[in-house]
Amino acid sequence: GAVVSQHPSWVICKSGTSVKIECRSLDFQATTMFWYRQFPKQSLMLMATSNEGSKATYEQGVEKDKFLINHASLTLSTLTVTSAHPEDSSFYICSALSSRSSGNTIYFGEGSWLTVV
Amino acid sequence: GQNIDQPTEMTATEGAIVQINCTYQTSGFNGLFWYQQHAGEAPTFLSYNVLDGLEEKGRFSSFLSRSKGYSYLLLKELQMKDSASYLCAVRNGGATNKLIFGTGTLLAVQP
């Protein structure tokens, strides 16, 4: 079964509104989670690194005020797309690094489809 | 900057062997991963290389040469269900240990 759960799997929202996507590690503690965005027929693009108890680290070109990331506990990170626009429509996916792993265990969530109308 | 390059598309025949190449230039290196991704789904882990050489796992093998910044994924006895995108990803080490994905290769397996 899944060890990283994302919710919602898909969401439709109106332009200008905000939407929150949750990423939970189910049976391990994740000090670090990563958020990716994937447009159709393209690869995964890293948006930011989410660290428990501290501010997220954003990749170049990603607006931190638009994509708010909160990692309030060792099992939950949230991505909030604020003032969404149609061009934000994409597949968003998180991954978690197990704090117990030797370094090669990265788990992916199931992904969330966002459509902004 | 960081570059991880793969061929965009490949086509192969059922039962054959296909090799998908990946070249990388990253600021750090702490392992290279290969993932399979079907459209609309999350990536699934295939292999991990951190030392030079070949890692074999059933029909899938992955090779790494750190000095050349090069890896390949070898798929044997191709099946129709192997039609998918194959993503090469490099973990850059350091404090964040983040995973950077390559451009991805869309493989089409034909009868």
Short mmCIF file of C-alpha atoms in Angstrom, two decimals:
data_model
loop_
_atom_site.label_atom_id
_atom_site.label_comp_id
_atom_site.label_asym_id
_atom_site.label_seq_id
_atom_site.Cartn_x
_atom_site.Cartn_y
_atom_site.Cartn_z
CA GLY A 1 0.00 0.00 0.00
CA ALA A 2 0.87 3.64 -0.30
CA VAL A 3 3.29 5.04 2.24
CA VAL A 4 2.80 8.65 1.12
CA SER A 5 -0.72 9.89 0.66
CA GLN A 6 -1.76 12.99 -1.25
CA HIS A 7 -5.12 14.66 -1.02
CA PRO A 8 -7.11 15.60 -3.01
CA SER A 9 -6.40 13.41 -6.03
CA TRP A 10 -8.02 15.98 -8.25
CA VAL A 11 -9.54 19.38 -7.72
CA ILE A 12 -11.23 21.99 -9.85
CA CYS A 13 -11.23 25.57 -8.63
CA LYS A 14 -12.22 28.95 -9.93
CA SER A 15 -9.64 31.44 -11.07
CA GLY A 16 -8.58 33.70 -8.22
CA THR A 17 -9.28 31.25 -5.43
CA SER A 18 -6.78 29.26 -3.38
CA VAL A 19 -6.45 25.52 -3.12
CA LYS A 20 -4.57 23.39 -0.62
CA ILE A 21 -2.94 20.04 -1.34
CA GLU A 22 -1.82 17.77 1.49
CA CYS A 23 1.02 15.29 1.54
CA ARG A 24 1.19 12.80 4.40
CA SER A 25 3.74 10.15 5.22
CA LEU A 26 1.71 7.26 6.60
CA ASP A 27 4.12 5.06 8.52
CA PHE A 28 7.35 6.99 8.81
CA GLN A 29 8.57 10.41 9.79
CA ALA A 30 9.62 12.67 6.96
CA THR A 31 11.88 15.53 7.93
CA THR A 32 12.09 16.49 4.28
CA MET A 33 9.41 16.50 1.62
CA PHE A 34 9.62 17.71 -1.95
CA TRP A 35 6.97 19.26 -4.16
CA TYR A 36 6.99 18.81 -7.91
CA ARG A 37 4.86 20.06 -10.77
CA GLN A 38 4.40 18.23 -14.03
CA PHE A 39 2.83 19.63 -17.16
CA PRO A 40 1.49 17.27 -19.84
CA LYS A 41 4.18 15.34 -21.68
CA GLN A 42 6.90 16.92 -19.56
CA SER A 43 9.05 15.67 -16.73
CA LEU A 44 8.75 16.47 -13.05
CA MET A 45 9.95 19.93 -12.12
CA LEU A 46 11.08 20.46 -8.55
CA MET A 47 9.28 23.43 -7.02
CA ALA A 48 10.50 23.44 -3.45
CA THR A 49 11.98 21.47 -0.59
CA SER A 50 9.85 21.40 2.52
CA ASN A 51 11.64 21.03 5.84
CA GLU A 52 9.81 20.27 9.07
CA GLY A 53 9.79 23.24 11.40
CA SER A 54 11.49 25.65 9.04
CA LYS A 55 10.83 27.64 5.90
CA ALA A 56 10.69 25.87 2.58
CA THR A 57 13.48 26.27 0.08
CA TYR A 58 12.17 27.27 -3.33
CA GLU A 59 13.74 26.56 -6.69
CA GLN A 60 14.67 29.42 -8.94
CA GLY A 61 11.67 30.85 -10.74
CA VAL A 62 9.07 29.50 -8.31
CA GLU A 63 7.08 32.23 -6.56
CA LYS A 64 7.11 31.55 -2.84
CA ASP A 65 4.19 33.91 -2.20
CA LYS A 66 2.06 32.08 -4.72
CA PHE A 67 2.96 28.54 -3.72
CA LEU A 68 2.83 28.47 0.06
CA ILE A 69 4.38 25.45 1.71
CA ASN A 70 3.91 24.47 5.31
CA HIS A 71 5.58 21.50 6.97
CA ALA A 72 4.10 21.70 10.42
CA SER A 73 4.75 18.13 11.53
CA LEU A 74 6.98 15.19 10.65
CA THR A 75 4.16 13.55 8.71
CA LEU A 76 2.43 16.42 6.93
CA SER A 77 3.39 19.01 4.36
CA THR A 78 0.88 21.22 2.56
CA LEU A 79 1.10 23.16 -0.69
CA THR A 80 -1.34 26.03 -1.13
CA VAL A 81 -1.72 27.53 -4.58
CA THR A 82 -2.91 31.07 -3.94
CA SER A 83 -4.88 33.19 -6.39
CA ALA A 84 -4.89 30.35 -8.85
CA HIS A 85 -4.93 31.00 -12.59
CA PRO A 86 -5.58 28.64 -15.48
CA GLU A 87 -1.84 28.41 -16.18
CA ASP A 88 -1.42 26.84 -12.72
CA SER A 89 -3.41 23.84 -13.92
CA SER A 90 -1.03 20.93 -13.62
CA PHE A 91 -0.21 17.64 -11.92
CA TYR A 92 1.32 18.31 -8.51
CA ILE A 93 3.16 15.52 -6.75
CA CYS A 94 5.04 15.27 -3.49
CA SER A 95 7.78 12.95 -2.33
CA ALA A 96 9.13 12.21 1.10
CA LEU A 97 12.53 11.20 2.33
CA SER A 98 12.38 8.71 5.16
CA SER A 99 14.43 9.89 8.11
CA ARG A 100 15.23 6.27 8.90
CA SER A 101 16.50 5.41 5.45
CA SER A 102 20.13 4.97 4.54
CA GLY A 103 19.55 7.50 1.81
CA ASN A 104 17.97 5.75 -1.14
CA THR A 105 14.37 5.55 -0.03
CA ILE A 106 12.23 8.26 -1.53
CA TYR A 107 8.50 7.73 -1.58
CA PHE A 108 6.10 9.51 -3.93
CA GLY A 109 2.52 10.46 -3.31
CA GLU A 110 -0.17 9.57 -5.81
CA GLY A 111 -0.26 13.10 -7.20
CA SER A 112 -2.96 15.75 -7.40
CA TRP A 113 -4.53 17.05 -10.59
CA LEU A 114 -5.39 20.74 -10.36
CA THR A 115 -7.64 22.36 -12.94
CA VAL A 116 -8.27 26.09 -12.67
CA VAL A 117 -11.26 27.34 -14.62
CA GLY B 1 23.37 24.94 -13.50
CA GLN B 2 22.07 21.44 -13.56
CA ASN B 3 21.30 19.46 -16.69
CA ILE B 4 19.95 15.97 -16.94
CA ASP B 5 19.31 14.93 -20.53
CA GLN B 6 17.50 11.98 -22.05
CA PRO B 7 16.13 11.25 -25.51
CA THR B 8 12.59 12.54 -25.78
CA GLU B 9 11.05 9.51 -27.42
CA MET B 10 12.01 5.96 -28.34
CA THR B 11 10.24 3.13 -30.09
CA ALA B 12 11.01 -0.56 -29.71
CA THR B 13 9.50 -3.91 -30.59
CA GLU B 14 7.90 -6.36 -28.20
CA GLY B 15 10.43 -8.97 -27.06
CA ALA B 16 13.42 -6.82 -27.97
CA ILE B 17 15.97 -4.96 -25.83
CA VAL B 18 16.08 -1.19 -25.48
CA GLN B 19 18.64 1.08 -23.85
CA ILE B 20 17.64 4.51 -22.57
CA ASN B 21 20.54 6.87 -21.97
CA CYS B 22 20.87 9.68 -19.45
CA THR B 23 23.68 12.22 -19.18
CA TYR B 24 23.95 14.60 -16.29
CA GLN B 25 25.82 17.64 -15.06
CA THR B 26 24.88 18.54 -11.51
CA SER B 27 26.38 20.56 -8.69
CA GLY B 28 26.62 17.46 -6.54
CA PHE B 29 25.98 13.75 -6.76
CA ASN B 30 24.56 11.32 -4.25
CA GLY B 31 22.97 8.66 -6.41
CA LEU B 32 21.04 8.23 -9.62
CA PHE B 33 17.53 6.85 -9.85
CA TRP B 34 15.39 5.50 -12.65
CA TYR B 35 11.62 5.71 -12.45
CA GLN B 36 8.80 4.49 -14.67
CA GLN B 37 5.76 6.68 -15.06
CA HIS B 38 2.50 5.89 -16.82
CA ALA B 39 0.43 8.84 -17.93
CA GLY B 40 -1.44 10.48 -15.07
CA GLU B 41 0.18 8.36 -12.40
CA ALA B 42 2.96 8.81 -9.88
CA PRO B 43 6.44 7.58 -10.77
CA THR B 44 7.38 4.08 -9.62
CA PHE B 45 10.91 3.26 -8.53
CA LEU B 46 12.97 1.02 -10.82
CA SER B 47 16.60 1.28 -9.80
CA TYR B 48 19.24 3.13 -7.85
CA ASN B 49 22.96 3.48 -8.60
CA VAL B 50 25.46 5.28 -6.45
CA LEU B 51 28.63 3.41 -7.44
CA ASP B 52 29.95 2.79 -10.94
CA GLY B 53 28.81 -0.35 -12.63
CA LEU B 54 25.77 -2.36 -13.55
CA GLU B 55 22.84 -3.13 -11.29
CA GLU B 56 20.55 -5.89 -12.51
CA LYS B 57 17.01 -6.47 -11.34
CA GLY B 58 15.00 -8.91 -13.40
CA ARG B 59 14.30 -7.53 -16.86
CA PHE B 60 15.70 -4.15 -15.88
CA SER B 61 19.34 -3.17 -15.51
CA SER B 62 20.91 0.19 -14.84
CA PHE B 63 24.46 1.31 -15.41
CA LEU B 64 26.36 4.25 -14.00
CA SER B 65 29.64 5.95 -14.85
CA ARG B 66 30.23 8.85 -12.50
CA SER B 67 33.35 10.06 -14.29
CA LYS B 68 31.40 10.39 -17.52
CA GLY B 69 28.20 11.68 -15.96
CA TYR B 70 26.35 8.92 -17.74
CA SER B 71 23.78 6.27 -16.98
CA TYR B 72 21.57 3.97 -18.96
CA LEU B 73 18.51 1.86 -18.26
CA LEU B 74 18.33 -1.43 -20.12
CA LEU B 75 15.01 -3.14 -20.60
CA LYS B 76 15.02 -6.74 -21.84
CA GLU B 77 12.24 -8.91 -23.24
CA LEU B 78 10.07 -5.88 -23.80
CA GLN B 79 6.37 -6.19 -23.11
CA MET B 80 3.56 -3.95 -24.26
CA LYS B 81 2.99 -2.82 -20.67
CA ASP B 82 6.51 -1.35 -20.67
CA SER B 83 5.18 1.51 -22.80
CA ALA B 84 5.61 4.46 -20.44
CA SER B 85 7.83 7.40 -19.64
CA TYR B 86 11.18 6.62 -18.07
CA LEU B 87 12.68 9.27 -15.84
CA CYS B 88 16.29 9.59 -14.83
CA ALA B 89 16.80 11.52 -11.59
CA VAL B 90 19.93 12.62 -9.74
CA ARG B 91 20.12 13.31 -6.05
CA ASN B 92 22.48 16.17 -5.55
CA GLY B 93 23.55 15.46 -1.99
CA GLY B 94 24.37 18.26 0.38
CA ALA B 95 22.03 19.58 3.01
CA THR B 96 18.85 19.26 0.97
CA ASN B 97 19.57 15.99 -0.82
CA LYS B 98 16.98 16.91 -3.42
CA LEU B 99 16.06 14.77 -6.41
CA ILE B 100 16.28 16.48 -9.78
CA PHE B 101 14.56 14.83 -12.71
CA GLY B 102 15.71 14.59 -16.27
CA THR B 103 13.64 15.42 -19.28
CA GLY B 104 12.12 11.94 -19.44
CA THR B 105 11.92 9.43 -22.29
CA LEU B 106 8.60 8.28 -23.68
CA LEU B 107 8.97 4.66 -24.76
CA ALA B 108 6.49 3.11 -27.14
CA VAL B 109 6.57 -0.69 -27.44
CA GLN B 110 5.08 -1.98 -30.67
CA PRO B 111 3.86 -5.49 -31.49
#
